[in-house]
Coordinates of C-alpha atoms and ligand atoms in Angstrom, one line a residue:
X22 CA 90.2 156.5 45.7
X23 CA 89.3 153.1 44.9
X24 CA 89.1 150.2 47.4
X25 CA 91.1 147.1 46.9
X26 CA 89.6 143.8 47.5
X27 CA 91.3 143.4 50.8
X28 CA 90.4 146.7 52.1
X29 CA 86.7 146.0 51.5
X30 CA 85.4 142.7 52.3
X31 CA 83.8 141.2 55.4
X32 CA 83.9 144.4 57.8
X33 CA 82.0 144.4 61.0
X34 CA 80.9 148.0 62.0
X35 CA 80.0 148.6 65.7
X36 CA 77.7 151.0 66.9
X37 CA 80.6 152.7 68.8
X38 CA 82.2 153.7 65.5
X39 CA 85.0 150.6 66.3
X40 CA 85.9 148.3 63.6
X41 CA 86.6 144.8 63.7
X42 CA 88.2 143.0 61.0
X43 CA 86.8 139.6 59.9
X44 CA 89.3 138.4 57.7
X45 CA 93.2 138.6 56.9
X46 CA 94.3 141.9 55.6
X47 CA 90.9 143.5 56.0
X48 CA 90.8 147.2 56.8
X49 CA 88.2 149.5 57.9
X50 CA 86.8 152.1 55.0
X51 CA 88.1 155.4 56.1
X52 CA 85.7 158.4 56.5
X53 CA 86.3 162.2 56.0
X54 CA 86.3 162.4 59.7
X55 CA 89.3 159.7 60.1
X56 CA 91.1 161.2 57.6
X57 CA 91.3 164.5 59.4
X58 CA 92.0 162.7 62.6
X59 CA 95.0 161.3 61.0
X60 CA 96.5 164.6 59.7
X61 CA 95.8 166.2 63.2
X62 CA 97.6 162.9 64.7
X63 CA 100.4 163.4 62.3
X64 CA 101.2 167.0 63.1
X65 CA 101.1 166.0 66.8
X66 CA 103.7 163.1 66.2
X67 CA 105.9 165.3 64.3
X68 CA 105.7 168.1 67.0
X69 CA 106.9 165.5 69.6
X70 CA 109.5 164.2 67.1
X71 CA 111.1 167.7 66.8
X72 CA 110.9 168.1 70.7
X73 CA 112.5 165.1 71.4
X74 CA 115.0 164.6 68.5
X75 CA 118.7 164.7 69.9
X76 CA 119.7 166.0 67.1
X77 CA 119.5 165.5 63.0
X78 CA 116.5 165.2 61.5
X79 CA 114.8 161.5 62.2
X80 CA 112.7 160.0 59.7
X81 CA 109.2 159.3 60.8
X82 CA 107.7 155.9 59.4
X83 CA 104.2 156.0 59.6
X84 CA 103.2 152.3 60.2
X85 CA 100.0 151.9 58.1
X86 CA 99.5 147.9 58.3
X87 CA 95.8 147.0 58.4
X88 CA 94.8 150.8 57.3
X89 CA 93.1 151.7 54.2
X90 CA 94.9 153.5 51.3
X91 CA 92.6 156.4 51.9
X92 CA 94.3 157.0 55.4
X93 CA 97.6 156.7 53.9
X94 CA 96.5 159.2 51.0
X95 CA 95.3 161.7 53.9
X96 CA 98.8 161.6 55.5
X97 CA 100.5 161.8 52.3
X98 CA 98.5 164.9 51.5
X99 CA 99.8 166.4 54.6
X100 CA 103.4 165.8 53.6
X101 CA 104.0 162.2 54.8
X102 CA 106.0 159.9 51.9
X103 CA 107.5 157.1 54.4
X104 CA 105.1 154.2 55.4
X105 CA 105.7 151.3 57.0
X106 CA 104.0 147.6 56.4
X107 CA 104.2 144.4 58.2
X108 CA 102.7 141.9 56.0
X109 CA 104.2 141.0 52.5
X110 CA 100.9 140.2 50.8
X111 CA 99.2 143.5 52.2
X112 CA 102.0 145.4 51.0
X113 CA 102.0 144.0 47.6
X114 CA 98.2 144.6 47.0
X115 CA 98.3 148.2 48.4
X116 CA 101.3 149.2 46.5
X117 CA 99.9 147.8 43.3
X118 CA 97.1 150.4 43.6
X119 CA 97.2 153.2 40.7
X120 CA 96.4 155.8 43.5
X121 CA 99.5 155.4 45.2
X122 CA 101.8 158.6 44.5
X123 CA 104.7 158.2 43.0
X124 CA 107.2 159.6 45.6
X125 CA 105.6 157.2 48.4
X126 CA 108.4 155.2 50.1
X127 CA 107.5 151.9 51.5
X128 CA 109.4 150.6 54.4
X129 CA 109.1 146.6 55.2
X130 CA 109.4 146.2 58.9
X131 CA 107.6 142.6 59.2
X132 CA 108.9 139.2 59.7
X133 CA 110.2 138.1 56.3
X134 CA 109.9 134.5 54.9
X135 CA 112.3 133.6 52.3
X136 CA 109.6 132.6 49.9
X137 CA 108.1 135.9 50.3
X138 CA 111.3 137.7 49.2
X139 CA 110.5 138.0 45.4
X140 CA 107.2 139.4 46.3
X141 CA 108.8 142.1 48.3
X142 CA 111.5 143.0 45.6
X143 CA 108.5 143.9 43.3
X144 CA 107.0 146.2 45.3
X145 CA 107.0 149.5 43.4
X146 CA 108.5 152.2 45.7
X147 CA 110.1 149.9 48.1
X148 CA 112.5 152.1 50.1
X149 CA 114.1 149.7 52.7
X150 CA 113.6 146.3 54.7
X151 CA 114.2 146.7 58.2
X152 CA 113.7 143.0 59.0
X153 CA 116.9 141.2 57.6
X154 CA 117.8 138.7 60.3
X155 CA 119.6 135.6 58.4
X156 CA 122.4 135.0 55.9
X157 CA 119.9 133.1 53.8
X158 CA 117.7 136.2 53.6
X159 CA 120.8 138.4 52.5
X160 CA 121.5 136.0 49.8
X161 CA 118.0 135.8 48.6
X162 CA 117.5 139.4 48.3
X163 CA 120.9 140.1 46.8
X164 CA 119.8 137.7 44.2
X165 CA 116.2 138.9 43.4
X166 CA 116.6 142.5 43.8
X167 CA 118.7 143.2 40.5
X168 CA 115.9 141.2 38.7
X169 CA 112.6 142.7 40.1
X170 CA 113.7 146.2 41.2
X171 CA 112.3 149.0 39.4
X172 CA 114.4 150.4 36.4
X173 CA 117.0 152.9 37.3
X174 CA 116.7 151.8 41.3
X175 CA 119.9 151.5 43.3
X176 CA 120.7 148.8 45.7
X177 CA 118.2 147.7 48.2
X178 CA 118.3 149.4 51.6
X179 CA 118.6 146.8 54.3
X180 CA 118.6 147.0 58.2
X181 CA 119.8 144.1 60.2
X182 CA 117.2 143.4 62.8
X183 CA 118.7 142.8 66.4
X184 CA 116.9 140.7 69.2
X185 CA 118.0 143.3 71.8
X186 CA 115.7 142.0 74.6
X187 CA 116.2 138.2 73.9
X188 CA 112.5 137.4 73.9
X189 CA 111.7 134.3 71.8
X190 CA 108.7 135.9 69.9
X191 CA 110.8 138.4 68.5
X192 CA 113.0 138.3 65.2
X193 CA 116.3 139.4 64.7
X194 CA 119.9 138.0 65.4
X195 CA 121.7 138.1 69.1
X196 CA 123.7 141.4 69.4
X197 CA 126.9 139.5 69.3
X198 CA 125.8 138.1 65.8
X199 CA 125.1 141.6 64.4
X200 CA 128.7 142.1 63.0
X201 CA 129.0 139.0 60.8
X202 CA 125.4 139.4 59.5
X203 CA 126.0 143.4 58.9
X204 CA 129.4 142.6 56.9
X205 CA 127.3 140.2 54.7
X206 CA 125.0 142.7 53.6
X207 CA 127.7 145.2 53.2
X208 CA 129.5 142.9 50.9
X209 CA 126.3 142.1 48.9
X210 CA 126.6 143.7 45.4
X211 CA 122.9 144.6 45.1
X212 CA 122.3 145.7 48.9
X213 CA 123.1 148.6 50.9
X214 CA 123.6 148.2 54.7
X215 CA 121.5 151.1 55.9
X216 CA 121.8 150.3 59.7
X217 CA 120.3 148.1 62.8
X218 CA 116.8 147.9 63.7
X219 CA 115.2 146.5 67.0
X220 CA 111.6 146.2 68.7
X221 CA 112.0 147.5 72.3
X222 CA 110.4 145.4 75.0
X223 CA 107.0 146.4 75.1
X224 CA 105.9 147.9 78.4
X225 CA 103.4 150.7 79.3
X226 CA 105.8 151.7 82.0
X227 CA 107.8 154.7 80.1
X228 CA 111.6 154.3 79.7
X229 CA 111.3 150.4 80.0
X230 CA 112.5 150.0 76.3
X231 CA 115.6 152.0 77.2
X232 CA 117.9 149.0 77.5
X233 CA 116.7 147.9 74.1
X234 CA 118.0 151.4 72.4
X235 CA 121.2 151.2 74.5
X236 CA 121.8 147.6 73.4
X237 CA 121.1 148.6 69.3
X238 CA 123.3 151.5 70.0
X239 CA 126.1 149.1 71.4
X240 CA 125.4 146.8 68.3
X241 CA 125.9 149.8 65.9
X242 CA 129.3 150.5 67.5
X243 CA 130.3 146.8 67.1
X244 CA 129.3 146.8 63.5
X245 CA 130.9 150.1 62.7
X246 CA 134.1 149.0 64.2
X247 CA 134.0 145.4 62.5
X248 CA 133.5 147.3 59.2
X249 CA 135.9 150.1 59.4
X250 CA 133.0 152.7 59.2
X251 CA 131.9 155.6 61.3
X252 CA 128.8 155.0 63.4
X253 CA 127.3 157.9 61.8
X254 CA 126.8 155.9 58.7
X255 CA 124.8 153.4 60.2
X256 CA 121.1 154.3 60.9
X257 CA 119.1 153.1 64.1
X258 CA 115.4 152.1 63.6
X259 CA 114.0 152.0 66.7
X260 CA 110.9 153.5 68.4
X261 CA 107.4 152.9 68.2
X262 CA 103.9 154.7 69.4
X263 CA 104.6 154.0 73.2
X264 CA 108.4 154.6 73.3
X265 CA 109.6 156.6 70.3
X266 CA 110.5 159.5 72.3
X267 CA 112.9 157.4 74.4
X268 CA 114.3 156.0 71.3
X269 CA 115.2 159.3 70.0
X270 CA 116.7 160.2 73.0
X271 CA 119.0 157.2 72.5
X272 CA 119.8 158.5 68.8
X273 CA 117.0 156.8 66.7
X274 CA 117.6 158.0 63.1
X275 CA 114.1 156.0 62.3
X276 CA 111.1 155.8 64.2
X277 CA 108.0 153.6 63.4
X278 CA 105.0 155.1 64.5
X279 CA 101.4 153.4 63.9
X280 CA 98.4 153.4 66.2
X281 CA 99.2 157.0 67.4
X282 CA 98.9 158.1 64.0
X283 CA 96.5 156.0 62.5
X284 CA 94.2 154.7 65.4
X285 CA 94.1 151.4 66.8
X286 CA 94.4 148.6 64.5
X287 CA 91.9 145.6 64.0
X288 CA 93.5 142.2 65.5
X289 CA 96.5 140.9 63.8
X290 CA 95.8 138.3 60.8
Ligands
PLP330 C1 103.4 147.6 64.3 C2 104.8 147.8 64.4 C3 105.0 149.5 64.8 C4 103.9 150.6 65.1 O1 103.3 150.1 66.2 P1 102.6 151.3 66.9 O2 102.7 150.8 68.3 O3 101.2 151.0 66.4 O4 103.3 152.4 66.7 C5 106.5 149.3 64.5 N1 107.6 148.8 64.3 C6 107.0 147.2 64.1 C7 108.1 146.4 63.8 C8 105.9 147.2 64.1 O5 105.5 145.6 63.8

């Protein structure tokens, strides 16, 4: 597989084998041992999901931000089709590679700035945006999607991000504002309301994100009531490496797991 410019420049490889990024959107070139580890990690995460799933078949989104296409290809070769990315420019560059398999589904899970909506809508294989957090973004996605989507693509699936922990550093609307924003997505001609998304409060202590997951589930009840639809029609995107089992116990339909599959990431750009 070919290296993209952002994947190959300016790397510092330490004697331990660890890799540090020297520029934004720089990812470590993968070696065969790393690819094999990803395949093993993926199988282990799938096993843990199967054991923790309270029912249904949750979707595993393998979060590949700052990781090279080689490792995405390794996971895809082991049957993984849903991948999550956080940075628009990185996703645009990765998705443009002719090496990306046609059935690969990209989930955008990062903060969206309205001046990046057009670029995002042009991404081949964009399956969903999990971080819709304002009426302005809804209007912009609704306008750009029909113009830029691939031929034959349906409405863009959107999750409304809810800031369940009230932390200032996190995006998303307050739980009380979720029904109004969800209604706006549902009413948009070119968008589909997929459900709600949150990022749990990070803590090494197991179970600490449970209040966030309970709050997202309650927000879903409120949205379902406001829209007059069944709760089962609305997905819950919640749970990351450190808390996906807790999220599944609280009804997550989509879990977003990165470092447990792909290994530690270089620092954020
Ligand atoms: C990075 C990220 C993830 C994955 O995080 P890990 O802890 O590496 O599993 C999940 N969701 C969002 C929104 C992220 O930014």
